[in-house]
Short mmCIF file of C-alpha atoms in Angstrom, two decimals:
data_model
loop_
_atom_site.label_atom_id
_atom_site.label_comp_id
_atom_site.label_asym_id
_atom_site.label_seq_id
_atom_site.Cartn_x
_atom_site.Cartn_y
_atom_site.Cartn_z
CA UNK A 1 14.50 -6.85 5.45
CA UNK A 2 14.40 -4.87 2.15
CA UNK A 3 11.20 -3.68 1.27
CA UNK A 4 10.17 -1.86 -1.79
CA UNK A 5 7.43 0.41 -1.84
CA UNK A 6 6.01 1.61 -4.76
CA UNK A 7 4.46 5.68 -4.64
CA UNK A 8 7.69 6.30 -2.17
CA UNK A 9 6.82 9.92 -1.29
CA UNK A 10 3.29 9.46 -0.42
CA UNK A 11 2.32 10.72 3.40
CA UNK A 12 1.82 7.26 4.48
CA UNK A 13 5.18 5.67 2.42
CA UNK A 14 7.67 8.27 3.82
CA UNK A 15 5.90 7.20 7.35
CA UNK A 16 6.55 3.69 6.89
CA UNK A 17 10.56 4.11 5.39
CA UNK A 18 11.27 6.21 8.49
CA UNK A 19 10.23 3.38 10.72
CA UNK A 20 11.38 1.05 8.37
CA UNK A 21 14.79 2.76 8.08
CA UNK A 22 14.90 3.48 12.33
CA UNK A 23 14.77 -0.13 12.89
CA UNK A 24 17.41 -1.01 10.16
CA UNK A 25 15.54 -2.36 7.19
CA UNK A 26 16.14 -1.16 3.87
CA UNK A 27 13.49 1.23 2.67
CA UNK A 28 13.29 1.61 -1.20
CA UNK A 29 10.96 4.06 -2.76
CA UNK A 30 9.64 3.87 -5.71
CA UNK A 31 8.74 7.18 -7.46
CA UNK A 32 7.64 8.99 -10.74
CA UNK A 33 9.54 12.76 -10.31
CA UNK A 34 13.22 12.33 -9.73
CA UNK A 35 13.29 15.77 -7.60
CA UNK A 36 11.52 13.74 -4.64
CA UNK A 37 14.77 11.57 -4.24
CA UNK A 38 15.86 14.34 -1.54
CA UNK A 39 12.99 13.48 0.61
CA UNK A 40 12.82 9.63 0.66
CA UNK A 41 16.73 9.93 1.12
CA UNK A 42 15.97 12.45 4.53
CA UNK A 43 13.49 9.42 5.33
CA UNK A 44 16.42 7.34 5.19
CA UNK A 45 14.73 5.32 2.08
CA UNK A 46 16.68 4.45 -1.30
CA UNK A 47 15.10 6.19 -4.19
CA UNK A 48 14.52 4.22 -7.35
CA UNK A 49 12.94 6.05 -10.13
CA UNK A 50 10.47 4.52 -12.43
CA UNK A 51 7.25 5.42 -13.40
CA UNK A 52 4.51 2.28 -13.06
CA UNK A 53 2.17 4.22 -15.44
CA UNK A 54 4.52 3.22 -17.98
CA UNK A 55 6.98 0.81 -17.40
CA UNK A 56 6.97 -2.83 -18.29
CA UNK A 57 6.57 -5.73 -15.53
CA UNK A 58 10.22 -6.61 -16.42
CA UNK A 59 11.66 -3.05 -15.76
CA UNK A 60 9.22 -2.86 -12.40
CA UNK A 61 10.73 -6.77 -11.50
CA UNK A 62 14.31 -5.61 -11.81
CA UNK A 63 13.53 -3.17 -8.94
CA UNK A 64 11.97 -5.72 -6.92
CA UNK A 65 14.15 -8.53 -6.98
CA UNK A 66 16.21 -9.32 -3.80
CA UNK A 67 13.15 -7.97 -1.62
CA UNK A 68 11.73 -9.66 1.23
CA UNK A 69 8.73 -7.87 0.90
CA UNK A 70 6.68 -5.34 -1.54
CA UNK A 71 4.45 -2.35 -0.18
CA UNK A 72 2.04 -1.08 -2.97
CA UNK A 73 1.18 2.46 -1.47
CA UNK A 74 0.71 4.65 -4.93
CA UNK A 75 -1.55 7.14 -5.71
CA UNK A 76 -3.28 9.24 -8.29
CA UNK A 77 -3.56 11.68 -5.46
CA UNK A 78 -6.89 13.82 -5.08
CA UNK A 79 -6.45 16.14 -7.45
CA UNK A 80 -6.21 13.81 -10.55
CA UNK A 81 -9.38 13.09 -12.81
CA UNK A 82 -10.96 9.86 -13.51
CA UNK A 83 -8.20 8.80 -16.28
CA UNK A 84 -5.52 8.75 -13.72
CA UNK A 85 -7.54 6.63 -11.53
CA UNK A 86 -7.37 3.65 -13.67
CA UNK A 87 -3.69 4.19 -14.75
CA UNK A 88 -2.42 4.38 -11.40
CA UNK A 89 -5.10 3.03 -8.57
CA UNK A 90 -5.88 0.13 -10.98
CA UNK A 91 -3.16 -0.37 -13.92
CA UNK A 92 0.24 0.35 -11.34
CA UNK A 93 -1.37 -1.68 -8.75
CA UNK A 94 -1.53 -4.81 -11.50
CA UNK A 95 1.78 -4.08 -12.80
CA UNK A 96 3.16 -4.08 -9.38
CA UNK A 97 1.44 -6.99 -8.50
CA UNK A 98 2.81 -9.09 -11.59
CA UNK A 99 6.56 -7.62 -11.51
CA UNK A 100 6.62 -8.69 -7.36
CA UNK A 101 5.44 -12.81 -8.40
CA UNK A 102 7.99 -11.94 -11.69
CA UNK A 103 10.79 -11.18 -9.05
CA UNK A 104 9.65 -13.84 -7.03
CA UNK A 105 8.94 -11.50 -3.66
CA UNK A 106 5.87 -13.07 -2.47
CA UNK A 107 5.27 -10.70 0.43
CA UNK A 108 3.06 -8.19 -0.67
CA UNK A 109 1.45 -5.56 0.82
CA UNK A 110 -1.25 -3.38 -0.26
CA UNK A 111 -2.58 0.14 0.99
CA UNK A 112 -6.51 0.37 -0.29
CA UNK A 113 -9.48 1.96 0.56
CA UNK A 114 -12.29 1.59 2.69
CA UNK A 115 -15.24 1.07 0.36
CA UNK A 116 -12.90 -0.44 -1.95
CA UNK A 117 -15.65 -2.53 -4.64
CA UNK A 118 -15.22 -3.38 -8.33
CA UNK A 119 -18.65 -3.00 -8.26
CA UNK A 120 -19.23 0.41 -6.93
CA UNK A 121 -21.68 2.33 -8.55
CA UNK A 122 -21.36 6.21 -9.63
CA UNK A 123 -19.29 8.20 -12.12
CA UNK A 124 -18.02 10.83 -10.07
CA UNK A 125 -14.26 11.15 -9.58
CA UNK A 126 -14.60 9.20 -5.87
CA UNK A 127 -16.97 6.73 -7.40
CA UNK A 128 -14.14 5.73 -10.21
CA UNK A 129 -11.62 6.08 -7.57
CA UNK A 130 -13.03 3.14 -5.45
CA UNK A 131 -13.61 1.10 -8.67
CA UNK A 132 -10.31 0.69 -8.90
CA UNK A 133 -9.06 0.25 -5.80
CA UNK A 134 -11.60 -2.64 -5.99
CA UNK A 135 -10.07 -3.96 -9.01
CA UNK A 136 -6.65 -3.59 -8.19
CA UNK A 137 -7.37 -5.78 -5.06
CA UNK A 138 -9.77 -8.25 -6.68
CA UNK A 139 -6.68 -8.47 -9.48
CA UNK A 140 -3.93 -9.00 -6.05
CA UNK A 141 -6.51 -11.13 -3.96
CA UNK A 142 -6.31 -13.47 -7.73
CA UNK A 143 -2.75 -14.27 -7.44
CA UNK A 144 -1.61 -17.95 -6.10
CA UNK A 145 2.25 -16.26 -6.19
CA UNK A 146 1.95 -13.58 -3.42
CA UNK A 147 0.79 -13.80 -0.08
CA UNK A 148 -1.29 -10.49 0.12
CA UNK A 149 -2.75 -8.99 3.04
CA UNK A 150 -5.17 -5.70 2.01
CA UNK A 151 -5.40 -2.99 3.91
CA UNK A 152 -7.90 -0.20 3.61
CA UNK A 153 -7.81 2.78 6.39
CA UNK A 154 -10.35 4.85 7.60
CA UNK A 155 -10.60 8.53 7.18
CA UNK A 156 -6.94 9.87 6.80
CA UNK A 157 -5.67 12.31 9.10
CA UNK A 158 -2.71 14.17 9.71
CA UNK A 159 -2.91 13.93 13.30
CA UNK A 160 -0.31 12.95 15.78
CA UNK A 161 -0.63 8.43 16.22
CA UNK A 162 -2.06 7.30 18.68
CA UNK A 163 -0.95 3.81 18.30
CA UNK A 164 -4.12 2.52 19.24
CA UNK A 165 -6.23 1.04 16.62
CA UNK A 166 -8.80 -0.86 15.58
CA UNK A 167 -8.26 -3.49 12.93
CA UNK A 168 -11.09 -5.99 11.50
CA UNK A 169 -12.31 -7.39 8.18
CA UNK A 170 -15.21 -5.12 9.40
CA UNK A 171 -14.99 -1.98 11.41
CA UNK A 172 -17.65 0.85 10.45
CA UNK A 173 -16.43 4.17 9.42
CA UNK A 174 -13.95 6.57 11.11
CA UNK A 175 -10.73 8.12 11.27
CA UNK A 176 -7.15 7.35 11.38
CA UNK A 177 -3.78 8.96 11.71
CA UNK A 178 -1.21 8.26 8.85
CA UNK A 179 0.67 7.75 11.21
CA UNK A 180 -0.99 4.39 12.39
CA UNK A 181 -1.34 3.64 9.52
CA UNK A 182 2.80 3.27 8.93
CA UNK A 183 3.01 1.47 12.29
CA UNK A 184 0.04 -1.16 11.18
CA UNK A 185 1.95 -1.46 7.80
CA UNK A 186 5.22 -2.36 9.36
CA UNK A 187 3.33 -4.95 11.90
CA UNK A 188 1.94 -6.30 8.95
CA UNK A 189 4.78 -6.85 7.34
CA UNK A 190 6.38 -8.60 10.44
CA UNK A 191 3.24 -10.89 10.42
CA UNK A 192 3.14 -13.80 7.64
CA UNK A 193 0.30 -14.98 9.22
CA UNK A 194 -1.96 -12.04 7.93
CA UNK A 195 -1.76 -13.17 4.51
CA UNK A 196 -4.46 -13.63 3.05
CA UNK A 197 -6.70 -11.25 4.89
CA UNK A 198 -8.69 -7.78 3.79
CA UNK A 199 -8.54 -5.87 6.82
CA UNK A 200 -10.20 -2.34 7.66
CA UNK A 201 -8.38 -0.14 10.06
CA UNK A 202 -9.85 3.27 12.16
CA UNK A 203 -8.43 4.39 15.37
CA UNK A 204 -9.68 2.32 18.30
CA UNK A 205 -8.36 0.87 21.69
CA UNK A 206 -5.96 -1.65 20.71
CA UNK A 207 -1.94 -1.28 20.47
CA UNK A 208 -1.13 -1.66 16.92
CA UNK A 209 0.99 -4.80 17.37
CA UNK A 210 -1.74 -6.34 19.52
CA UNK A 211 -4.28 -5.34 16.81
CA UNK A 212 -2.03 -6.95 14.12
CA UNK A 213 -1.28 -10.68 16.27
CA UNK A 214 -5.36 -10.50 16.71
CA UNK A 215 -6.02 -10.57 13.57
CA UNK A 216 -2.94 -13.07 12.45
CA UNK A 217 -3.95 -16.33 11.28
CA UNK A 218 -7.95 -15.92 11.03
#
């Protein structure tokens, strides 16, 4: 498969293109600073560079076409005020969205946030943060050209995966190792019958790819 991920250099995308890439798919990363191509490239990832703050759905569709599947995983990243919240958790999410049914890729994949709500009250950083998450997946969950599946992780960690999870519509607060969360994406995207479906995901008891067939189809 050739799957495109857009914020390539995140924790969780160069995760996912190392598994991706170890199993002989073609990893392409999508990223903003051109000096990050070393990385996705030790991943064993293509780099493409194009920033989604500011391209056009056309230029972000030329990427994409040819893909079996799109992975939105960008990121204002922590440090980044309110502004950058809405150009990148919201606005590249929708731009991503529209240039994957543009290129025709249908498979689409997105990385969220627990507590994830359009309608989340608050105006501090966090608060604006999960207002767009919210509307970036209200804006995917919208679209009758891409079969979506949300996923919005727990509390993440940098700790060594487990790959035992537990994956739900519902599943209560907790934590969860990046690296689980790689492994559920790549399930995921090996599981066309979890389209459609906002899932939650913490650490729990399950192997990932029973988690994933569990879930498949309800």
């Amino acid at each position: 498969m050739r799957i495109v991920i857009a914020g390539g250099h995140g924790q969780i995308a160069l995760r996912l293109e190392r598994l991706l890439a170890a199993r002989g798919d073609e990893a392409v990363g999508v990223i903003r600073n051109p000096e990050q191509s070393d990385g996705l490239r030790a991943a064993g990832a293509e780099p493409v560079v194009l920033d989604l703050e500011s391209a056009s759905v056309e230029e972000a569709a030329e990427v994409l076409r040819g893909a079996d599947a799109a992975v939105f995983a960008a990121g204002a990243g922590p440090s980044s005020g309110s502004a950058r919240k809405d150009t990148v958790d919201r606005g590249a999410a929708v731009l991503f969205a529209d240039a994957a049914e543009r290129a025709g890729v249908r498979r689409y994949v997105v990385v969220s946030s627990m507590g994830a709500d359009p309608d989340h009250p608050g105006d501090e950083v966090f608060d604006v943060y999960q207002r767009a998450k919210g509307e970036a997946d209200a804006y995917v969950r919208s679209r009758s050209g891409l079969d979506w599946t949300i996923l919005r992780p727990g509390m993440l960690t940098n700790d060594a995966g487990t790959g035992q999870v537990l994956l739900a519509a519902s599943t209560g607060r907790g934590p969860i190792p990046r690296d689980d969360v790689a492994a559920v994406l790549t399930e995921l995207l090996d599981t066309p019958a979890t389209a459609g479906l906002t899932l939650e995901l913490i650490s729990g008891s399950k192997p990932v790819a029973v988690a994933v067939k569990d879930v498949a189809g309800n």
